[in-house]
Amino acid sequence: MIHNEIVLQNIEYDMVIGSSLISMYTKLGLVHDAYKVFNSFPHRNVVLWNNMLEAVIEDSNSLPQSSFFMKMQQEGVHPDKVMYISILKACEKLGLLKEGRLIHGRIIISINEVDSVLGSTLISMYSRCGSLDDAGKVYEDLACRDLVILGAMIAAYVEEGFDQCALELFIQMLKITDRPDKGTVFYVLRACSNLKALQYVQLLHDQMIRARLESDSVLTNTLVDSYCKCEDLVDACQVFGVSKKCDVVSFGIMMAGYIQHGFNTKSLELFLKMVLTGLRPDESTYISSLKASCNINTLETNHCIHYLIVHDGWEFNPAVGKALIETYSKLKCLEESYNVFRRLLDQKVALWSAMMTSYVEQGYEHEAIGIFDRMQKELVVLDSCSLMQALKACTMLKDSGEGKIVHSIIMIHGFDEDEAFQSSVINMYLSCNKVHEGLKVFESSPQQNVVTWSVLISRYAESGCSLLAFELFNNMLQKGLQPDRVIFLSILKACTTSGTIIHGKFVHHQIIKHGLFSDVLGNALIDMYGKNRSPMEAQNVFDRLHMPNIISWTSIVAAHADGGNLHGALSSFETMQKEGMEINVVTFLCTIKACSNASVLQEGRLLHSSCLEFELHDVDAIASALINMYAKCDIVEDAYAIFNHLSNPDVVTWGSMITALVQHGREFSAFKLFNRMQAMDVNSSTAIFLCVLKACSNVGAIVQGRWVHDQILRSEYHSDSYLGNALVSMYASFGSMDEAHNVFSKLLAQDNFAWQAMISGFSKQGDAESVSNFLEQMQRSGLHPLETTYSSILACCSHSGHIEKGPFYFNQIRNVSWISAEQHFNCMIDLFGRTGNLKAANELLLSMPGNPDPVGWISLLCASNAHGNLGVGKLCFGNTIQCLPEFGGGYVFMSNLYVDSVLWKDEQALMEQRKSVEPGNKPTETYNKMNDAYHLFRIGDTGSLARHKLHASFDRINWSIERAGYVPHAWTFCKALSVVDENTHQEISQAEDAPLFLEYTTEKAN
């Protein structure tokens, strides 16, 4: 209305009134109307231009900027100093560096001397337009550098992140004055915060007090923030406490400070105090309160804060919404997190990314990919965060198909040249076993820097491709790139798994060469040398460490233990205790491992006592290690005592105890323990199943074996290849080839070991035809027989008397370059011996590479015994006793030969010789099944009720044999009668469990 009245009175072109109208419209925010008034003047003076420039500064987005400056130049306006300042401020706000430089040029031409006000404006303009160099030149060219100029330059340095330069300039300012202005204090406090320069913050605090600036809320809040960031929470609290103007910003800064120092509960208490004082939280305080609630994991508190957010109308704020999503995600409330996301009206890309991040962090990769797909369907502009989270999800899912799609989108958005994205894409492909694609991305990358090399090398090392990792490492060195500590840690991991120390020593040399040796790399080197069984090299590295920590000490103990240096491990453990190092579970485990030898059993018992002292004996890993230690020291009872003391042992401990029992021949105790484990609903493991199956094979417990088979089928390991092979082997050892073949036919992958088990089983049955058929099928499937497979084949030929097939297979073995034929000579010697061809057997034995081994001599001695060849028998006996002086079987065979040849004196002399060389032997043991139960029998033991029942059974069998007209072989009685009198003969033949251990060969009575 006022403007219309002015127009009606025809005074709108009055310069004073026009200036007033422009100012009015500017203050009302109607910059376009101000611009119309300005343009309506045919001639504009400096006052109008100044007022219009103020409008430009007020709203830089509403004006045609370039035409404004062009008009000014075209009209030949000659600005004064005030106008230049306004123009420079406009350039500063609009970011017009080019125009600012043009104005600067005109200032130099039109104004003789630039004063501090104009100089500070130029510095500020250049700084805000991103040209600190130009600002520095202005500063250097100024003849007079007063406090205003120094303050402007300090502000420029801080805005551009040159905090140290700002602080140095402030120190120069202190030589001029001890009372800097508010602006300078504000910027220097910011610089001190970034530099954590506490002493200068305290100095500025003192100056604020002397200048009476502590009442300024902006400066006070900045001071509190500076103390917090300099980790001086005490002074921060003091300043905050005495402040008379604590606003919502003050509370927000103090809350953030508490959270920064881990005082999350204090932060929430401050938030509550703020609410109770009537202050309404803002965006930053709500975000801080949510963060504190999340850190102390209090869902109930989080719900209360969420209620306040909804009540105050902040629910739809994107930043607060994002914080709610992240908080609920970290509290593992993904449903509530998604509900917050769904209710947000303005679902910006940051919120989508936050939702994706929540899903990925909580392991819901499929849901994260679902969010990513929705973003594309709803045409949300993808940012770097959402693309990175999509890549992470594909990596964790090992989904190369979706990963390729994400990769293509990354390329479309131009992120493919970003270093972080290149590394993540390569990592994704390698995680999906797409090595070719990963290498392709790497090779096509224009920036093959240390980061991308590190990703490749570390991924190869983690996947066990040690040689490829070394090849990449060497290529990197040849290209002149310097490895960093991360790469050295990765390549040392590859050295640990490679099984060769040569590469490890080379990497060690490179670490020293590049001057990167540190305690962290030193620990990795100790671990590498330890795993490669080189404890002395590990000790040399340990001695070079500056400050060995618990990891260092544990690594050196483990290195000595793994390398077999038991006393070195124990010595390191003792030194560690003397040094006052805190011993953890891992250290105890490594040291206990070193004591798994009878020679250091006493030290092992002391360690056991230490575990009791530190109350670690109930830790499953410690208990399992102690069980293994006592088992390897042949003290199973102590191992069992430890196990029985545990209230709730884990599956590893169960496995350790069962394994110990089986290793010490206590299979039936192992069965009982396994049954007890099943009754307690403890989920078994592959290792335990394998051990129990081995126990079944050892004692021929077919019923137990079938039950274990049933348990495997009911478990998650029903398709495990190792268990499948073990089942085939077990049934084959029982001679139950139908059941073995049934398991074999259902295996997902029939490998060498499965075929070997089947062939070995048929071999023990003497089924040469099935052995031959399976061998042909195995070879047709593209597999090559193992050395043990050929041994089974030759053994079958020997037992079944296939004289023609044995040499054929033997020659086949000798034609295979990678199989050592030496071990198969004995099988052929046995074959020739069984068929009576002692000459061929003797010739083959003497033609063996190297010296004939005892097994060959024993086989030929046995054949000589069977065929009554005393001459060859003497030769074999002499060589057997020379190799194995205490081998009792050799004396038995030779004794039989003497008896058959009726050489009684030679036989008696042989028995006397045997007594002088053969030590007392452990009584032979066997397990036999009676009435669905297994019983242990030993020679000479007559106390068992089951044994008496078994003897009764044998008596009935002997009576049946005699009625059928069969008698024991003549030499058996001849030998007995030559040694004992007639009265003792009956006791020997019936009392010593002879039927269990003597093979009866009978002949028809005359």
Short mmCIF file of N, CA and C in Angstrom, two decimals, residues 556-699:
data_model
loop_
_atom_site.label_atom_id
_atom_site.label_comp_id
_atom_site.label_asym_id
_atom_site.label_seq_id
_atom_site.Cartn_x
_atom_site.Cartn_y
_atom_site.Cartn_z
N ILE A 556 55.59 -66.29 22.12
CA ILE A 556 56.89 -66.96 22.25
C ILE A 556 56.73 -68.30 22.99
N VAL A 557 55.82 -68.35 23.96
CA VAL A 557 55.54 -69.64 24.62
C VAL A 557 55.00 -70.63 23.61
N ALA A 558 54.05 -70.17 22.77
CA ALA A 558 53.46 -71.05 21.75
C ALA A 558 54.50 -71.47 20.72
N ALA A 559 55.41 -70.55 20.37
CA ALA A 559 56.46 -70.87 19.39
C ALA A 559 57.35 -72.00 19.89
N HIS A 560 57.77 -71.91 21.15
CA HIS A 560 58.60 -72.98 21.73
C HIS A 560 57.82 -74.29 21.83
N ALA A 561 56.55 -74.20 22.21
CA ALA A 561 55.74 -75.41 22.34
C ALA A 561 55.53 -76.08 20.98
N ASP A 562 55.19 -75.28 19.96
CA ASP A 562 54.97 -75.83 18.61
C ASP A 562 56.26 -76.39 18.02
N GLY A 563 57.38 -75.77 18.37
CA GLY A 563 58.66 -76.21 17.83
C GLY A 563 59.28 -77.36 18.59
N GLY A 564 58.60 -77.86 19.60
CA GLY A 564 59.11 -79.00 20.36
C GLY A 564 60.12 -78.64 21.43
N ASN A 565 60.36 -77.35 21.63
CA ASN A 565 61.31 -76.91 22.66
C ASN A 565 60.54 -76.74 23.97
N LEU A 566 60.27 -77.85 24.63
CA LEU A 566 59.41 -77.84 25.80
C LEU A 566 59.98 -77.00 26.93
N HIS A 567 61.28 -77.16 27.17
CA HIS A 567 61.91 -76.41 28.26
C HIS A 567 61.96 -74.91 27.94
N GLY A 568 62.10 -74.57 26.66
CA GLY A 568 62.06 -73.16 26.27
C GLY A 568 60.70 -72.55 26.55
N ALA A 569 59.64 -73.31 26.28
CA ALA A 569 58.28 -72.82 26.54
C ALA A 569 58.07 -72.60 28.03
N LEU A 570 58.51 -73.57 28.84
CA LEU A 570 58.33 -73.46 30.29
C LEU A 570 59.18 -72.33 30.86
N SER A 571 60.39 -72.17 30.31
CA SER A 571 61.27 -71.09 30.77
C SER A 571 60.66 -69.73 30.47
N SER A 572 60.09 -69.58 29.27
CA SER A 572 59.44 -68.31 28.90
C SER A 572 58.25 -68.04 29.80
N PHE A 573 57.51 -69.08 30.13
CA PHE A 573 56.34 -68.93 31.01
C PHE A 573 56.77 -68.46 32.39
N GLU A 574 57.84 -69.04 32.91
CA GLU A 574 58.35 -68.65 34.24
C GLU A 574 58.85 -67.21 34.22
N THR A 575 59.60 -66.84 33.16
CA THR A 575 60.11 -65.47 33.05
C THR A 575 58.96 -64.48 32.97
N MET A 576 57.93 -64.86 32.24
CA MET A 576 56.75 -64.02 32.10
C MET A 576 56.13 -63.73 33.46
N GLN A 577 56.06 -64.75 34.30
CA GLN A 577 55.51 -64.57 35.65
C GLN A 577 56.40 -63.65 36.48
N LYS A 578 57.71 -63.82 36.35
CA LYS A 578 58.65 -62.98 37.11
C LYS A 578 58.56 -61.52 36.68
N GLU A 579 58.26 -61.30 35.38
CA GLU A 579 58.14 -59.93 34.87
C GLU A 579 56.84 -59.27 35.32
N GLY A 580 55.97 -60.05 35.96
CA GLY A 580 54.71 -59.49 36.45
C GLY A 580 53.63 -59.36 35.40
N MET A 581 53.80 -60.08 34.28
CA MET A 581 52.80 -60.02 33.21
C MET A 581 51.54 -60.77 33.65
N GLU A 582 50.40 -60.23 33.27
CA GLU A 582 49.12 -60.88 33.57
C GLU A 582 48.93 -62.07 32.64
N ILE A 583 48.75 -63.23 33.22
CA ILE A 583 48.63 -64.46 32.42
C ILE A 583 47.16 -64.70 32.09
N ASN A 584 46.89 -64.92 30.81
CA ASN A 584 45.50 -65.17 30.40
C ASN A 584 45.30 -66.63 30.01
N VAL A 585 44.10 -66.93 29.57
CA VAL A 585 43.75 -68.32 29.22
C VAL A 585 44.61 -68.84 28.09
N VAL A 586 44.85 -67.99 27.08
CA VAL A 586 45.63 -68.42 25.91
C VAL A 586 47.04 -68.80 26.32
N THR A 587 47.63 -68.02 27.23
CA THR A 587 48.99 -68.33 27.70
C THR A 587 49.02 -69.69 28.40
N PHE A 588 48.04 -69.92 29.25
CA PHE A 588 47.96 -71.23 29.92
C PHE A 588 47.81 -72.36 28.91
N LEU A 589 46.98 -72.15 27.90
CA LEU A 589 46.76 -73.19 26.89
C LEU A 589 48.06 -73.56 26.18
N CYS A 590 48.82 -72.53 25.78
CA CYS A 590 50.09 -72.78 25.08
C CYS A 590 51.08 -73.51 25.97
N THR A 591 51.13 -73.12 27.25
CA THR A 591 52.09 -73.74 28.16
C THR A 591 51.68 -75.17 28.49
N ILE A 592 50.40 -75.41 28.67
CA ILE A 592 49.92 -76.78 28.92
C ILE A 592 50.25 -77.67 27.74
N LYS A 593 50.12 -77.13 26.53
CA LYS A 593 50.46 -77.91 25.33
C LYS A 593 51.92 -78.35 25.38
N ALA A 594 52.78 -77.47 25.88
CA ALA A 594 54.21 -77.81 25.96
C ALA A 594 54.47 -78.93 26.96
N CYS A 595 53.55 -79.14 27.89
CA CYS A 595 53.74 -80.17 28.91
C CYS A 595 53.12 -81.51 28.52
N SER A 596 52.69 -81.64 27.27
CA SER A 596 52.07 -82.89 26.82
C SER A 596 53.14 -83.93 26.50
N ASN A 597 54.01 -84.15 27.46
CA ASN A 597 55.09 -85.12 27.30
C ASN A 597 55.47 -85.63 28.68
N ALA A 598 55.66 -86.93 28.80
CA ALA A 598 55.93 -87.52 30.11
C ALA A 598 57.17 -86.94 30.77
N SER A 599 58.13 -86.44 29.97
CA SER A 599 59.38 -85.92 30.54
C SER A 599 59.17 -84.64 31.34
N VAL A 600 58.07 -83.93 31.07
CA VAL A 600 57.80 -82.68 31.81
C VAL A 600 56.45 -82.78 32.52
N LEU A 601 56.10 -83.99 32.93
CA LEU A 601 54.81 -84.20 33.59
C LEU A 601 54.72 -83.41 34.89
N GLN A 602 55.84 -83.34 35.63
CA GLN A 602 55.84 -82.63 36.91
C GLN A 602 55.47 -81.16 36.70
N GLU A 603 56.06 -80.55 35.66
CA GLU A 603 55.73 -79.16 35.34
C GLU A 603 54.26 -79.03 34.95
N GLY A 604 53.76 -80.04 34.24
CA GLY A 604 52.35 -80.03 33.86
C GLY A 604 51.44 -80.05 35.07
N ARG A 605 51.82 -80.83 36.08
CA ARG A 605 51.02 -80.87 37.30
C ARG A 605 51.05 -79.52 38.02
N LEU A 606 52.21 -78.86 37.99
CA LEU A 606 52.31 -77.52 38.60
C LEU A 606 51.41 -76.53 37.87
N LEU A 607 51.37 -76.65 36.54
CA LEU A 607 50.47 -75.79 35.76
C LEU A 607 49.02 -76.06 36.11
N HIS A 608 48.71 -77.32 36.31
CA HIS A 608 47.35 -77.69 36.72
C HIS A 608 47.01 -77.01 38.05
N SER A 609 47.95 -77.00 38.96
CA SER A 609 47.74 -76.33 40.25
C SER A 609 47.54 -74.83 40.06
N SER A 610 48.32 -74.23 39.14
CA SER A 610 48.17 -72.80 38.86
C SER A 610 46.79 -72.50 38.30
N CYS A 611 46.30 -73.38 37.45
CA CYS A 611 44.95 -73.20 36.89
C CYS A 611 43.91 -73.22 38.00
N LEU A 612 44.10 -74.11 38.97
CA LEU A 612 43.19 -74.15 40.12
C LEU A 612 43.29 -72.87 40.93
N GLU A 613 44.53 -72.36 41.08
CA GLU A 613 44.75 -71.14 41.85
C GLU A 613 44.08 -69.94 41.19
N PHE A 614 44.17 -69.87 39.84
CA PHE A 614 43.57 -68.76 39.10
C PHE A 614 42.09 -69.02 38.78
N GLU A 615 41.56 -70.13 39.29
CA GLU A 615 40.16 -70.52 39.07
C GLU A 615 39.83 -70.62 37.58
N LEU A 616 40.76 -71.22 36.84
CA LEU A 616 40.56 -71.41 35.39
C LEU A 616 40.25 -72.86 35.04
N HIS A 617 40.23 -73.74 36.04
CA HIS A 617 40.07 -75.16 35.76
C HIS A 617 38.70 -75.50 35.20
N ASP A 618 37.72 -74.60 35.44
CA ASP A 618 36.38 -74.85 34.90
C ASP A 618 36.20 -74.28 33.50
N VAL A 619 37.19 -73.57 33.00
CA VAL A 619 37.12 -73.07 31.62
C VAL A 619 37.27 -74.26 30.68
N ASP A 620 36.34 -74.40 29.75
CA ASP A 620 36.32 -75.60 28.90
C ASP A 620 37.62 -75.79 28.13
N ALA A 621 38.17 -74.69 27.59
CA ALA A 621 39.40 -74.81 26.81
C ALA A 621 40.56 -75.30 27.67
N ILE A 622 40.65 -74.79 28.91
CA ILE A 622 41.71 -75.22 29.84
C ILE A 622 41.51 -76.69 30.21
N ALA A 623 40.28 -77.05 30.53
CA ALA A 623 39.99 -78.45 30.90
C ALA A 623 40.34 -79.39 29.76
N SER A 624 39.98 -79.00 28.54
CA SER A 624 40.29 -79.84 27.37
C SER A 624 41.79 -79.99 27.19
N ALA A 625 42.54 -78.90 27.39
CA ALA A 625 43.99 -78.96 27.25
C ALA A 625 44.62 -79.85 28.32
N LEU A 626 44.12 -79.75 29.55
CA LEU A 626 44.64 -80.60 30.63
C LEU A 626 44.33 -82.08 30.36
N ILE A 627 43.15 -82.35 29.84
CA ILE A 627 42.80 -83.73 29.49
C ILE A 627 43.76 -84.27 28.44
N ASN A 628 44.02 -83.47 27.42
CA ASN A 628 44.97 -83.89 26.37
C ASN A 628 46.37 -84.11 26.94
N MET A 629 46.77 -83.22 27.86
CA MET A 629 48.10 -83.33 28.46
C MET A 629 48.25 -84.64 29.22
N TYR A 630 47.31 -84.93 30.11
CA TYR A 630 47.40 -86.17 30.89
C TYR A 630 47.27 -87.40 30.01
N ALA A 631 46.45 -87.31 28.97
CA ALA A 631 46.30 -88.45 28.05
C ALA A 631 47.61 -88.75 27.33
N LYS A 632 48.29 -87.69 26.86
CA LYS A 632 49.56 -87.90 26.16
C LYS A 632 50.67 -88.35 27.10
N CYS A 633 50.47 -88.10 28.39
CA CYS A 633 51.42 -88.59 29.38
C CYS A 633 51.00 -89.96 29.92
N ASP A 634 50.01 -90.59 29.28
CA ASP A 634 49.52 -91.93 29.62
C ASP A 634 48.92 -92.01 31.02
N ILE A 635 48.30 -90.92 31.47
CA ILE A 635 47.62 -90.92 32.77
C ILE A 635 46.15 -90.60 32.52
N VAL A 636 45.44 -91.59 32.01
CA VAL A 636 44.05 -91.36 31.61
C VAL A 636 43.16 -91.13 32.82
N GLU A 637 43.51 -91.73 33.97
CA GLU A 637 42.68 -91.58 35.16
C GLU A 637 42.59 -90.12 35.58
N ASP A 638 43.72 -89.41 35.56
CA ASP A 638 43.71 -87.99 35.93
C ASP A 638 42.90 -87.18 34.92
N ALA A 639 43.02 -87.54 33.65
CA ALA A 639 42.24 -86.86 32.62
C ALA A 639 40.75 -87.05 32.88
N TYR A 640 40.38 -88.29 33.24
CA TYR A 640 38.97 -88.59 33.51
C TYR A 640 38.48 -87.83 34.74
N ALA A 641 39.35 -87.68 35.73
CA ALA A 641 38.98 -86.96 36.96
C ALA A 641 38.68 -85.49 36.65
N ILE A 642 39.49 -84.89 35.79
CA ILE A 642 39.26 -83.49 35.39
C ILE A 642 37.92 -83.38 34.68
N PHE A 643 37.68 -84.32 33.78
CA PHE A 643 36.43 -84.28 33.01
C PHE A 643 35.21 -84.42 33.92
N ASN A 644 35.27 -85.34 34.84
CA ASN A 644 34.12 -85.58 35.73
C ASN A 644 33.87 -84.42 36.67
N HIS A 645 34.90 -83.58 36.90
CA HIS A 645 34.74 -82.42 37.77
C HIS A 645 33.93 -81.32 37.10
N LEU A 646 33.90 -81.31 35.77
CA LEU A 646 33.21 -80.25 35.03
C LEU A 646 31.71 -80.43 35.14
N SER A 647 31.01 -79.32 35.40
CA SER A 647 29.55 -79.39 35.54
C SER A 647 28.86 -79.43 34.18
N ASN A 648 29.39 -78.69 33.23
CA ASN A 648 28.74 -78.64 31.91
C ASN A 648 29.80 -78.51 30.82
N PRO A 649 30.53 -79.60 30.54
CA PRO A 649 31.60 -79.51 29.54
C PRO A 649 31.05 -79.24 28.14
N ASP A 650 31.83 -78.50 27.34
CA ASP A 650 31.40 -78.25 25.96
C ASP A 650 31.78 -79.42 25.07
N VAL A 651 31.40 -79.33 23.81
CA VAL A 651 31.58 -80.45 22.88
C VAL A 651 33.06 -80.75 22.65
N VAL A 652 33.91 -79.70 22.69
CA VAL A 652 35.35 -79.92 22.50
C VAL A 652 35.93 -80.75 23.64
N THR A 653 35.50 -80.46 24.86
CA THR A 653 35.99 -81.21 26.02
C THR A 653 35.51 -82.65 25.98
N TRP A 654 34.25 -82.86 25.61
CA TRP A 654 33.75 -84.23 25.42
C TRP A 654 34.63 -84.96 24.41
N GLY A 655 34.93 -84.28 23.30
CA GLY A 655 35.76 -84.89 22.26
C GLY A 655 37.15 -85.24 22.75
N SER A 656 37.74 -84.35 23.54
CA SER A 656 39.09 -84.61 24.06
C SER A 656 39.10 -85.86 24.94
N MET A 657 38.08 -86.00 25.80
CA MET A 657 38.04 -87.15 26.70
C MET A 657 37.79 -88.45 25.95
N ILE A 658 36.87 -88.42 25.00
CA ILE A 658 36.58 -89.63 24.22
C ILE A 658 37.81 -90.04 23.41
N THR A 659 38.49 -89.06 22.81
CA THR A 659 39.70 -89.35 22.04
C THR A 659 40.78 -89.97 22.92
N ALA A 660 40.95 -89.42 24.13
CA ALA A 660 41.96 -89.95 25.05
C ALA A 660 41.68 -91.41 25.39
N LEU A 661 40.43 -91.73 25.63
CA LEU A 661 40.07 -93.12 25.96
C LEU A 661 40.35 -94.06 24.80
N VAL A 662 39.98 -93.64 23.60
CA VAL A 662 40.20 -94.50 22.42
C VAL A 662 41.69 -94.69 22.17
N GLN A 663 42.47 -93.61 22.32
CA GLN A 663 43.92 -93.71 22.08
C GLN A 663 44.59 -94.66 23.05
N HIS A 664 44.02 -94.85 24.22
CA HIS A 664 44.61 -95.73 25.22
C HIS A 664 43.90 -97.08 25.30
N GLY A 665 43.19 -97.43 24.25
CA GLY A 665 42.60 -98.76 24.16
C GLY A 665 41.42 -99.00 25.07
N ARG A 666 40.78 -97.92 25.52
CA ARG A 666 39.62 -98.08 26.40
C ARG A 666 38.35 -97.72 25.63
N GLU A 667 38.14 -98.52 24.56
CA GLU A 667 37.05 -98.22 23.65
C GLU A 667 35.68 -98.30 24.32
N PHE A 668 35.50 -99.27 25.22
CA PHE A 668 34.19 -99.43 25.82
C PHE A 668 33.88 -98.30 26.79
N SER A 669 34.90 -97.76 27.43
CA SER A 669 34.70 -96.56 28.26
C SER A 669 34.32 -95.38 27.37
N ALA A 670 34.94 -95.33 26.19
CA ALA A 670 34.61 -94.27 25.23
C ALA A 670 33.15 -94.40 24.78
N PHE A 671 32.69 -95.64 24.55
CA PHE A 671 31.29 -95.85 24.16
C PHE A 671 30.34 -95.34 25.25
N LYS A 672 30.66 -95.68 26.50
CA LYS A 672 29.81 -95.25 27.61
C LYS A 672 29.75 -93.72 27.68
N LEU A 673 30.91 -93.08 27.50
CA LEU A 673 30.96 -91.62 27.57
C LEU A 673 30.17 -91.00 26.41
N PHE A 674 30.29 -91.61 25.24
CA PHE A 674 29.55 -91.10 24.08
C PHE A 674 28.05 -91.24 24.31
N ASN A 675 27.63 -92.39 24.85
CA ASN A 675 26.21 -92.59 25.15
C ASN A 675 25.72 -91.58 26.18
N ARG A 676 26.58 -91.29 27.17
CA ARG A 676 26.22 -90.30 28.19
C ARG A 676 26.08 -88.91 27.57
N MET A 677 26.95 -88.60 26.65
CA MET A 677 26.89 -87.31 25.96
C MET A 677 25.58 -87.18 25.18
N GLN A 678 25.20 -88.25 24.47
CA GLN A 678 23.96 -88.24 23.71
C GLN A 678 22.75 -88.10 24.63
N ALA A 679 22.80 -88.75 25.78
CA ALA A 679 21.68 -88.68 26.73
C ALA A 679 21.51 -87.27 27.29
N MET A 680 22.62 -86.50 27.34
CA MET A 680 22.57 -85.13 27.86
C MET A 680 22.26 -84.12 26.76
N ASP A 681 21.93 -84.62 25.56
CA ASP A 681 21.56 -83.77 24.41
C ASP A 681 22.67 -82.80 24.02
N VAL A 682 23.91 -83.25 24.17
CA VAL A 682 25.04 -82.45 23.68
C VAL A 682 25.23 -82.77 22.21
N ASN A 683 25.20 -81.76 21.37
CA ASN A 683 25.38 -81.98 19.94
C ASN A 683 26.80 -82.44 19.66
N SER A 684 26.92 -83.55 18.99
CA SER A 684 28.24 -84.10 18.69
C SER A 684 28.91 -83.30 17.58
N SER A 685 30.17 -83.63 17.32
CA SER A 685 30.93 -82.98 16.26
C SER A 685 31.48 -84.04 15.32
N THR A 686 32.00 -83.60 14.19
CA THR A 686 32.60 -84.53 13.24
C THR A 686 33.74 -85.30 13.88
N ALA A 687 34.58 -84.59 14.65
CA ALA A 687 35.74 -85.23 15.28
C ALA A 687 35.32 -86.33 16.24
N ILE A 688 34.26 -86.08 17.03
CA ILE A 688 33.80 -87.10 17.99
C ILE A 688 33.24 -88.31 17.25
N PHE A 689 32.43 -88.07 16.24
CA PHE A 689 31.89 -89.19 15.47
C PHE A 689 33.01 -90.03 14.86
N LEU A 690 34.03 -89.36 14.31
CA LEU A 690 35.15 -90.09 13.71
C LEU A 690 35.86 -90.96 14.74
N CYS A 691 36.05 -90.40 15.93
CA CYS A 691 36.75 -91.12 17.00
C CYS A 691 35.96 -92.35 17.44
N VAL A 692 34.64 -92.19 17.60
CA VAL A 692 33.81 -93.31 18.05
C VAL A 692 33.74 -94.39 16.97
N LEU A 693 33.67 -93.98 15.70
CA LEU A 693 33.68 -94.96 14.62
C LEU A 693 34.99 -95.76 14.61
N LYS A 694 36.09 -95.07 14.89
CA LYS A 694 37.38 -95.75 14.97
C LYS A 694 37.38 -96.77 16.10
N ALA A 695 36.78 -96.38 17.24
CA ALA A 695 36.70 -97.30 18.38
C ALA A 695 35.88 -98.53 18.02
N CYS A 696 34.79 -98.33 17.30
CA CYS A 696 33.96 -99.47 16.87
C CYS A 696 34.77 -100.41 15.99
N SER A 697 35.56 -99.85 15.08
CA SER A 697 36.40 -100.67 14.20
C SER A 697 37.45 -101.42 15.00
N ASN A 698 38.02 -100.76 16.01
CA ASN A 698 39.10 -101.38 16.79
C ASN A 698 38.66 -102.67 17.48
N VAL A 699 37.42 -102.66 18.02
CA VAL A 699 36.98 -103.81 18.82
C VAL A 699 35.90 -104.63 18.12
#
